[in-house]
Coordinates of C-alpha atoms in Angstrom, one line a residue:
M42 CA -8.9 1.3 -0.1
W43 CA -5.3 0.4 0.4
N44 CA -5.3 -2.9 -1.6
G45 CA -6.6 -1.6 -4.9
G46 CA -3.2 -0.3 -6.2
V47 CA -4.0 3.4 -6.1
F48 CA -1.6 4.1 -3.1
D49 CA 0.9 1.3 -3.8
A50 CA 3.7 3.8 -4.6
V51 CA 3.6 5.2 -1.0
L52 CA 2.3 2.3 1.1
P53 CA 5.7 1.9 2.8
L54 CA 5.1 5.4 4.4
Y55 CA 1.8 4.6 5.9
N56 CA 0.8 3.4 9.4
I57 CA -3.0 3.1 9.5
W58 CA -4.9 3.3 12.8
A59 CA -8.6 2.7 13.4
V60 CA -10.5 4.1 16.4
F61 CA -14.2 3.2 16.9
V62 CA -16.4 5.7 18.8
A63 CA -20.0 4.6 19.6
S64 CA -22.9 6.9 18.9
K65 CA -26.3 7.1 20.5
E66 CA -28.1 7.3 17.1
R67 CA -27.5 5.5 13.9
G68 CA -26.7 7.2 10.6
I69 CA -26.0 10.9 9.8
G70 CA -28.2 14.0 9.8
V71 CA -29.8 15.6 6.7
G72 CA -31.0 19.1 6.0
G73 CA -28.2 20.6 8.1
V74 CA -29.4 19.0 11.3
P75 CA -26.9 16.5 12.9
K76 CA -28.0 13.4 14.7
D77 CA -26.8 12.5 18.2
T78 CA -23.6 10.8 16.9
A79 CA -20.0 10.9 18.0
F80 CA -18.9 13.5 15.4
G81 CA -22.3 14.9 14.5
L82 CA -21.9 14.3 10.8
Y83 CA -24.6 15.7 8.5
R84 CA -25.5 16.6 5.0
D85 CA -26.6 20.1 4.1
G86 CA -29.7 18.8 2.3
I87 CA -30.8 15.4 1.1
E88 CA -28.5 15.3 -2.0
L89 CA -25.6 12.8 -2.0
R90 CA -22.8 15.4 -1.8
G91 CA -20.8 17.0 1.0
I92 CA -20.8 15.6 4.6
Y93 CA -19.8 17.9 7.4
P94 CA -18.7 17.4 11.1
S95 CA -20.6 19.5 13.7
K96 CA -18.2 18.3 16.5
P97 CA -14.7 18.8 15.1
E98 CA -13.3 19.2 18.6
I99 CA -14.3 15.7 19.6
A100 CA -12.7 14.3 16.4
R101 CA -9.5 16.1 17.3
T102 CA -9.5 14.6 20.8
V103 CA -10.1 11.1 19.3
C104 CA -7.2 11.6 17.0
K105 CA -4.9 12.1 19.9
A106 CA -5.6 8.6 21.1
T107 CA -3.3 7.3 18.4
G108 CA -0.3 9.0 20.1
P109 CA 2.2 11.6 18.9
S110 CA 2.4 11.9 15.1
G111 CA -0.2 9.1 14.8
C112 CA -2.9 11.2 13.2
D113 CA -1.3 13.2 10.3
Y114 CA -4.3 12.6 8.0
P115 CA -7.4 12.0 10.1
S116 CA -10.4 10.5 8.3
L117 CA -14.0 10.2 9.5
I118 CA -16.2 7.4 8.1
A119 CA -19.9 8.2 8.2
N120 CA -22.3 5.4 9.0
D121 CA -24.2 5.9 5.8
P122 CA -24.7 3.6 2.8
Y123 CA -24.6 6.3 0.1
Y124 CA -22.1 8.7 -1.6
G125 CA -20.7 11.7 0.2
G126 CA -17.6 13.2 1.7
L127 CA -15.3 16.1 2.2
G128 CA -11.7 17.1 2.2
G129 CA -9.9 19.5 4.5
E130 CA -8.9 19.0 8.2
F131 CA -10.8 15.7 8.2
T132 CA -11.1 13.5 5.1
I133 CA -14.6 12.3 5.3
G134 CA -16.2 9.4 3.5
T135 CA -19.0 6.9 4.1
S136 CA -19.5 3.2 4.6
S137 CA -21.0 2.9 1.1
H138 CA -19.9 -0.4 -0.6
T139 CA -20.1 1.2 -4.0
T140 CA -18.7 4.7 -3.6
G141 CA -17.1 4.9 -0.1
T142 CA -13.6 4.1 -1.4
L143 CA -14.1 6.1 -4.6
V144 CA -14.8 9.3 -2.6
L145 CA -12.1 8.7 0.1
R146 CA -9.2 8.2 -2.3
H147 CA -10.2 11.4 -4.2
E148 CA -10.4 13.4 -1.0
F149 CA -7.2 11.9 0.3
G150 CA -5.7 13.1 -3.0
H151 CA -6.6 16.6 -2.1
T152 CA -5.1 16.3 1.4
M153 CA -2.0 14.3 0.8
I154 CA -0.9 15.6 -2.6
N155 CA -2.1 19.2 -1.7
V156 CA -3.8 19.8 -5.0
G157 CA -7.1 21.3 -6.1
E158 CA -9.6 19.8 -8.6
E159 CA -9.1 18.5 -12.1
Y160 CA -12.8 18.2 -13.0
D161 CA -14.7 21.1 -14.5
G162 CA -16.9 23.4 -12.5
G163 CA -14.8 23.6 -9.4
E164 CA -13.3 26.6 -7.7
V165 CA -9.7 25.7 -6.6
Y166 CA -7.2 24.6 -9.3
S167 CA -3.7 24.5 -7.7
G168 CA -0.8 22.2 -7.0
C169 CA 1.3 19.9 -9.2
N170 CA -1.6 19.0 -11.5
A171 CA -2.7 22.5 -12.5
A172 CA -1.2 25.4 -14.5
R173 CA -2.7 28.7 -15.5
K174 CA -0.4 29.1 -18.5
L175 CA 1.2 26.7 -20.9
E176 CA 4.7 28.0 -20.1
K177 CA 4.0 27.4 -16.4
V178 CA 3.2 23.7 -16.8
G179 CA 5.0 22.0 -14.0
W180 CA 5.0 18.5 -15.5
K181 CA 7.3 19.1 -18.4
K182 CA 9.5 16.0 -17.4
W183 CA 6.4 13.9 -18.0
L184 CA 5.2 15.2 -21.3
T185 CA 4.6 12.6 -24.1
A186 CA 7.3 12.6 -26.7
G187 CA 6.8 15.5 -29.1
E188 CA 4.9 17.6 -26.6
D189 CA 8.1 18.7 -25.0
A190 CA 9.2 20.4 -28.2
V191 CA 6.0 22.4 -28.8
L192 CA 3.4 22.2 -26.1
N193 CA -0.1 22.9 -27.5
E194 CA -3.4 23.2 -25.7
K195 CA -5.7 20.3 -26.5
R196 CA -8.7 21.5 -28.4
D197 CA -12.1 21.0 -26.8
V198 CA -15.1 23.1 -25.7
L199 CA -17.2 22.7 -22.6
L200 CA -20.8 23.1 -23.9
V201 CA -22.6 22.3 -20.6
Q202 CA -21.5 22.3 -17.0
D203 CA -24.3 22.1 -14.6
Y204 CA -24.5 21.0 -10.9
S205 CA -28.2 20.3 -11.1
W206 CA -29.2 18.7 -7.8
Y207 CA -32.6 18.4 -9.3
N208 CA -35.4 16.1 -8.0
L209 CA -36.8 14.5 -11.2
A210 CA -40.1 14.1 -9.5
N211 CA -40.6 17.8 -10.2
G212 CA -40.8 17.2 -13.9
P213 CA -38.4 17.2 -16.9
Y214 CA -35.0 19.0 -16.6
I215 CA -33.8 20.8 -19.8
L216 CA -30.4 22.2 -20.6
N217 CA -30.0 24.3 -23.7
F218 CA -26.7 24.8 -25.5
T219 CA -25.4 26.2 -28.8
N220 CA -22.6 24.9 -31.0
D221 CA -20.3 26.3 -33.7
G222 CA -20.1 23.0 -35.6
L223 CA -16.3 23.0 -35.6
F224 CA -15.5 19.9 -33.5
D225 CA -15.4 16.2 -34.3
R226 CA -16.8 14.2 -31.3
W227 CA -18.5 14.6 -28.0
C228 CA -19.0 13.1 -24.6
L229 CA -21.9 13.5 -22.1
L230 CA -21.2 12.7 -18.5
I231 CA -23.8 12.8 -15.8
S232 CA -24.1 11.7 -12.1
V233 CA -27.5 10.6 -10.8
S234 CA -28.9 8.9 -7.7
G235 CA -32.0 6.8 -7.0
V236 CA -32.1 5.2 -10.5
E237 CA -31.9 1.5 -9.4
S238 CA -34.3 0.1 -12.0
A239 CA -34.8 -0.1 -15.7
D240 CA -36.4 3.0 -17.2
S241 CA -36.2 4.9 -14.0
L242 CA -34.2 7.5 -15.9
Q243 CA -34.8 8.8 -19.4
V244 CA -32.2 11.0 -21.2
F245 CA -32.8 12.8 -24.5
L246 CA -30.6 14.7 -26.9
D247 CA -32.5 17.0 -29.2
G248 CA -35.6 14.9 -28.5
T249 CA -33.8 11.6 -29.4
P250 CA -33.6 9.1 -26.5
L251 CA -30.0 8.0 -25.5
N252 CA -29.6 4.4 -24.5
W253 CA -29.1 3.9 -20.8
T254 CA -28.8 0.9 -18.6
T255 CA -29.1 1.1 -14.8
R256 CA -26.4 -0.5 -12.6
G257 CA -29.2 -1.5 -10.2
L258 CA -28.0 0.9 -7.5
L259 CA -29.7 3.6 -5.5
D260 CA -26.3 5.2 -4.8
R261 CA -25.0 8.2 -6.8
Q262 CA -23.4 6.8 -10.0
F263 CA -21.6 8.3 -13.0
Y264 CA -22.9 7.4 -16.6
D265 CA -21.4 8.6 -19.9
W266 CA -22.2 8.6 -23.6
Y267 CA -19.6 9.1 -26.4
D268 CA -19.9 9.8 -30.1
N269 CA -16.5 9.3 -31.6
L270 CA -17.6 9.8 -35.2
N271 CA -19.6 13.0 -35.2
G272 CA -19.6 16.4 -33.6
F273 CA -22.8 18.5 -33.2
A274 CA -24.2 20.5 -36.1
K275 CA -23.9 24.3 -35.8
G276 CA -26.8 25.8 -34.0
P277 CA -29.0 25.3 -30.9
H278 CA -29.4 22.0 -29.1
Y279 CA -30.9 20.7 -25.9
L280 CA -30.6 17.9 -23.3
E281 CA -33.6 16.6 -21.4
F282 CA -33.8 14.4 -18.3
R283 CA -36.9 12.7 -16.9
Q284 CA -37.8 10.0 -14.4
G285 CA -39.5 7.1 -16.1
F286 CA -41.8 6.5 -13.0
P287 CA -41.8 7.5 -9.4
P288 CA -39.8 5.7 -6.7
T289 CA -41.7 3.0 -4.8
N290 CA -40.0 3.6 -1.5
N291 CA -39.8 7.1 0.0
S292 CA -37.0 6.1 2.4
H293 CA -34.6 5.6 -0.5
P294 CA -32.6 8.5 -2.1
I295 CA -34.8 10.5 -4.5
R296 CA -34.4 10.2 -8.2
Q297 CA -32.0 13.1 -8.5
L298 CA -30.0 14.5 -11.4
C299 CA -26.8 15.5 -9.6
S300 CA -24.5 16.9 -12.3
V301 CA -24.2 17.2 -16.1
S302 CA -21.2 18.0 -18.3
L303 CA -21.0 18.0 -22.0
H304 CA -17.7 18.3 -23.9
E305 CA -17.0 18.5 -27.6
Y306 CA -13.5 17.5 -28.9
A307 CA -11.3 18.0 -31.9
A308 CA -9.9 14.9 -33.7
E309 CA -7.3 12.7 -32.0
S310 CA -4.4 14.6 -33.5
Q311 CA -5.5 17.8 -31.6
Y312 CA -7.1 16.2 -28.6
H313 CA -5.8 12.8 -27.3
F314 CA -8.2 10.3 -25.7
D315 CA -5.2 8.0 -25.1
P316 CA -5.2 7.7 -21.3
N317 CA -1.4 7.6 -21.1
F318 CA -0.9 10.8 -23.2
I319 CA 0.4 13.6 -21.1
G320 CA 0.1 17.1 -22.4
A321 CA -2.0 20.3 -21.6
F322 CA -5.7 19.6 -21.4
P323 CA -8.1 22.5 -20.6
T324 CA -10.1 22.5 -17.4
Y325 CA -12.8 25.1 -16.8
S326 CA -13.7 26.5 -13.3
S327 CA -17.2 27.4 -12.1
S328 CA -16.4 31.1 -13.0
G329 CA -15.1 30.2 -16.5
W330 CA -11.4 30.5 -15.8
K331 CA -9.3 28.0 -17.7
T332 CA -6.4 26.0 -16.3
Y333 CA -4.5 23.0 -17.7
R334 CA -4.2 19.4 -16.4
P335 CA -1.9 16.6 -17.5
T336 CA -4.2 14.0 -18.9
H337 CA -7.6 13.5 -20.5
E338 CA -9.6 11.3 -18.1
L339 CA -6.9 9.1 -16.5
C340 CA -6.6 10.7 -13.1
L341 CA -9.0 10.0 -10.3
M342 CA -8.7 13.7 -9.3
R343 CA -10.7 14.4 -12.5
N344 CA -12.5 11.1 -13.1
M345 CA -14.0 9.9 -9.8
S346 CA -14.5 6.4 -11.3
S347 CA -10.8 6.0 -12.3
Q348 CA -8.7 3.4 -10.5
T349 CA -5.4 5.4 -10.6
F350 CA -3.7 8.7 -10.1
C351 CA -2.0 10.1 -13.2
P352 CA 1.9 10.0 -13.1
V353 CA 2.1 13.7 -12.2
C354 CA -0.1 13.2 -9.1
K355 CA 1.7 10.0 -8.2
E356 CA 5.0 11.9 -8.2
G357 CA 3.4 14.8 -6.2
L358 CA 2.0 12.3 -3.7
L359 CA 5.4 10.7 -3.0
L360 CA 7.2 14.0 -2.8
Q361 CA 4.6 15.6 -0.5
L362 CA 4.8 12.7 1.9
M363 CA 8.6 12.7 1.8
R364 CA 8.6 16.2 3.1
Q365 CA 7.6 14.8 6.5
V366 CA 10.0 11.8 6.8
S367 CA 13.5 10.6 6.2
L368 CA 14.5 7.6 4.1
I369 CA 16.6 6.6 7.1
D370 CA 14.6 5.3 10.0
G371 CA 17.7 4.9 12.1
I372 CA 21.2 3.5 12.2
E373 CA 21.9 0.6 14.5
T374 CA 25.5 0.3 15.8
K375 CA 27.0 -2.5 17.8
C376 CA 30.3 -4.0 18.8
T377 CA 31.4 -7.5 17.8
Q378 CA 34.4 -9.6 18.5
Q379 CA 33.9 -11.8 15.5
P380 CA 34.2 -10.0 12.1
Q381 CA 31.9 -11.6 9.5
S382 CA 33.8 -12.7 6.5
Q383 CA 31.1 -11.6 4.0
K384 CA 31.3 -8.0 5.2
I385 CA 33.8 -5.5 3.9
E386 CA 36.4 -4.5 6.5
L387 CA 38.1 -1.2 6.2
E388 CA 41.9 -1.6 5.9
V389 CA 43.7 0.8 8.2
E390 CA 47.3 1.4 9.2
E391 CA 46.5 1.3 13.0
P392 CA 47.6 -1.7 15.0
P393 CA 45.1 -4.6 14.9
N394 CA 42.2 -4.5 17.3
N395 CA 39.8 -7.3 18.0
N396 CA 36.9 -4.9 18.5
M397 CA 34.9 -4.4 15.3
Y398 CA 31.8 -2.2 14.9
I399 CA 28.8 -2.8 12.7
A400 CA 26.7 0.1 11.5
K401 CA 23.4 -1.0 9.9
L402 CA 20.9 1.2 8.2
N403 CA 17.2 0.9 8.9
L404 CA 15.5 2.2 5.7
V405 CA 12.0 3.0 4.8
P406 CA 11.0 -0.2 2.9
F407 CA 11.1 1.1 -0.7
A408 CA 13.0 -0.6 -3.6
H409 CA 13.9 -4.2 -2.9
M410 CA 12.4 -3.9 0.5
R411 CA 8.8 -3.5 -0.8
E412 CA 6.4 -6.4 -0.4
P413 CA 6.6 -9.0 -3.2
G414 CA 4.1 -8.0 -5.9
K415 CA 4.3 -4.3 -5.1
R416 CA 7.9 -3.7 -6.1
V417 CA 8.6 -0.9 -8.7
K418 CA 10.8 -1.8 -11.6
D419 CA 14.2 0.0 -11.6
E420 CA 13.6 1.5 -8.2
H421 CA 16.7 1.3 -6.0
F422 CA 18.6 3.0 -3.2
V423 CA 22.0 4.7 -3.8
I424 CA 24.0 4.5 -0.6
N425 CA 27.2 6.3 0.1
W426 CA 29.3 6.4 3.3
F427 CA 31.5 9.3 4.3
K428 CA 34.4 9.8 6.8
N429 CA 35.2 13.4 7.6
G430 CA 33.3 14.4 4.5
K431 CA 35.2 12.1 2.2
E432 CA 33.3 9.3 0.4
Q433 CA 34.4 5.8 1.3
G434 CA 33.9 4.2 -2.1
E435 CA 34.4 0.6 -0.9
F436 CA 31.2 0.8 1.0
D437 CA 29.0 2.1 -1.8
G438 CA 25.6 0.4 -1.9
L439 CA 26.0 -1.3 1.4
E440 CA 23.2 -1.1 4.0
E441 CA 25.6 -2.6 6.7
I442 CA 29.3 -2.0 7.1
L443 CA 32.0 -3.4 9.4
L444 CA 34.7 -1.1 10.8
N445 CA 37.8 -1.4 12.9
E446 CA 37.3 0.3 16.3
N447 CA 40.2 2.8 15.8
E448 CA 38.8 3.7 12.4
M449 CA 35.3 4.2 13.7
Q450 CA 36.3 6.4 16.6
S451 CA 38.9 8.4 14.8
G452 CA 36.6 10.1 12.3
D453 CA 33.2 11.6 11.8
W454 CA 31.0 9.2 9.8
T455 CA 27.9 10.0 7.9
V456 CA 25.7 8.1 5.4
R457 CA 23.8 9.5 2.4
V458 CA 20.8 7.6 1.0
E459 CA 19.0 8.5 -2.2
L460 CA 15.9 6.8 -3.6
Q461 CA 15.9 6.6 -7.4
T462 CA 12.5 5.6 -8.7
P463 CA 10.6 6.0 -12.0
I464 CA 7.7 7.4 -9.9
V465 CA 9.6 10.7 -9.6
R466 CA 11.3 12.5 -12.5
H467 CA 11.7 15.9 -10.9
D468 CA 12.9 16.4 -7.3
P469 CA 14.2 20.0 -7.1
D470 CA 14.1 20.0 -3.3
Q471 CA 16.0 16.6 -3.0
L472 CA 13.2 15.1 -1.0
L473 CA 14.3 11.7 -2.0
V474 CA 17.7 12.2 -0.4
S475 CA 18.5 11.7 3.3
Q476 CA 21.7 12.0 5.2
E477 CA 22.5 11.0 8.8
R478 CA 25.5 11.1 11.1
I479 CA 26.6 7.9 12.9
V480 CA 26.5 8.5 16.7
H481 CA 29.1 6.4 18.5
E482 CA 27.0 4.9 21.2
F483 CA 27.8 1.2 21.4
S484 CA 27.1 -1.8 23.6
N485 CA 29.2 -4.9 23.6
N486 CA 27.6 -8.2 22.5

């Protein structure tokens, strides 16, 4: 979860605590009926989808065990080997080895970045990654060269959007659609569970079988088909889904078609598949409303299988978290009788005094303080020290300064720290700037 690179940009801000609470029963409930477990987690039905807590008050009590401010983003991990989760007050995931992390990082995206969906067929589209109008796009600083001059909507059409949740044991599932013949390529994306063996699922387009290879997993998985050379002919078409043969173990997830989406796209000049291209890509809600997102399929807030946030969401994540903290964890001050020659000493007109004071910043470990291998190129701190509101230029960039006692005690000292990072291009609220006053409380060494 935390070692895959997705959250590297903000890892210095995290403290992660784990609390284990034993349950009387194993697993989670289904059909809306919780088991006798610590948090009473359950699924509405048998589909691999949302998981809900029936005992939120107990979860809140457990969160308090981590101490004050120790549970800003509580997460509940269900003892269940299959896909499922939820965002909201509690970010919920499962112990699935295949989809547990996939779901958690997406749901944490909602909670920590404070954004809605990017995929089609949702209900809430809000935050830094969504815009209702082209002129309201909030990621203009990130637009690919040329887009910032004239921002155009990328041309695509959503032909099918269906949350099927259909048990394929009940027979074939057919989706009809019509097409105007004006697009150049298409993509079919489905999610399905219980298809762990070859030929357990059959997919047809206008009666022609589409090649499909199982990943050998019972868990809910995403599969896609692309045709980059041809769009659909004008007229009616249909998709058909069947199970090849019944499951052999009734204790496993059913062969279920979970969701289907079918897009048709214009040529690359009008719709960019390049994952790094940032523009205005249409997204369609469950009620047909159109909003815009920054990228095609790069971001894990749209593409659950993606291994990264898009740059816009990365920026939003860092800024949202910085609303709660300061870059300056503290300022250590101490008296010393032995000035260190490598430190800069302020030249003053007062009589010499053997007492010198060190003021040392404790910063959140960004920039050069990040762990090796996780440092961000060109990320650095800008540090300025002030006496009585006037910048002391000789101390620029220093995390530790040495001052004569008279100089320290004769003025009001403050320090300003700014984090400059390529992760953020637009910080209108100056969330990456912190300023603290030096309090003259010293102890002699």
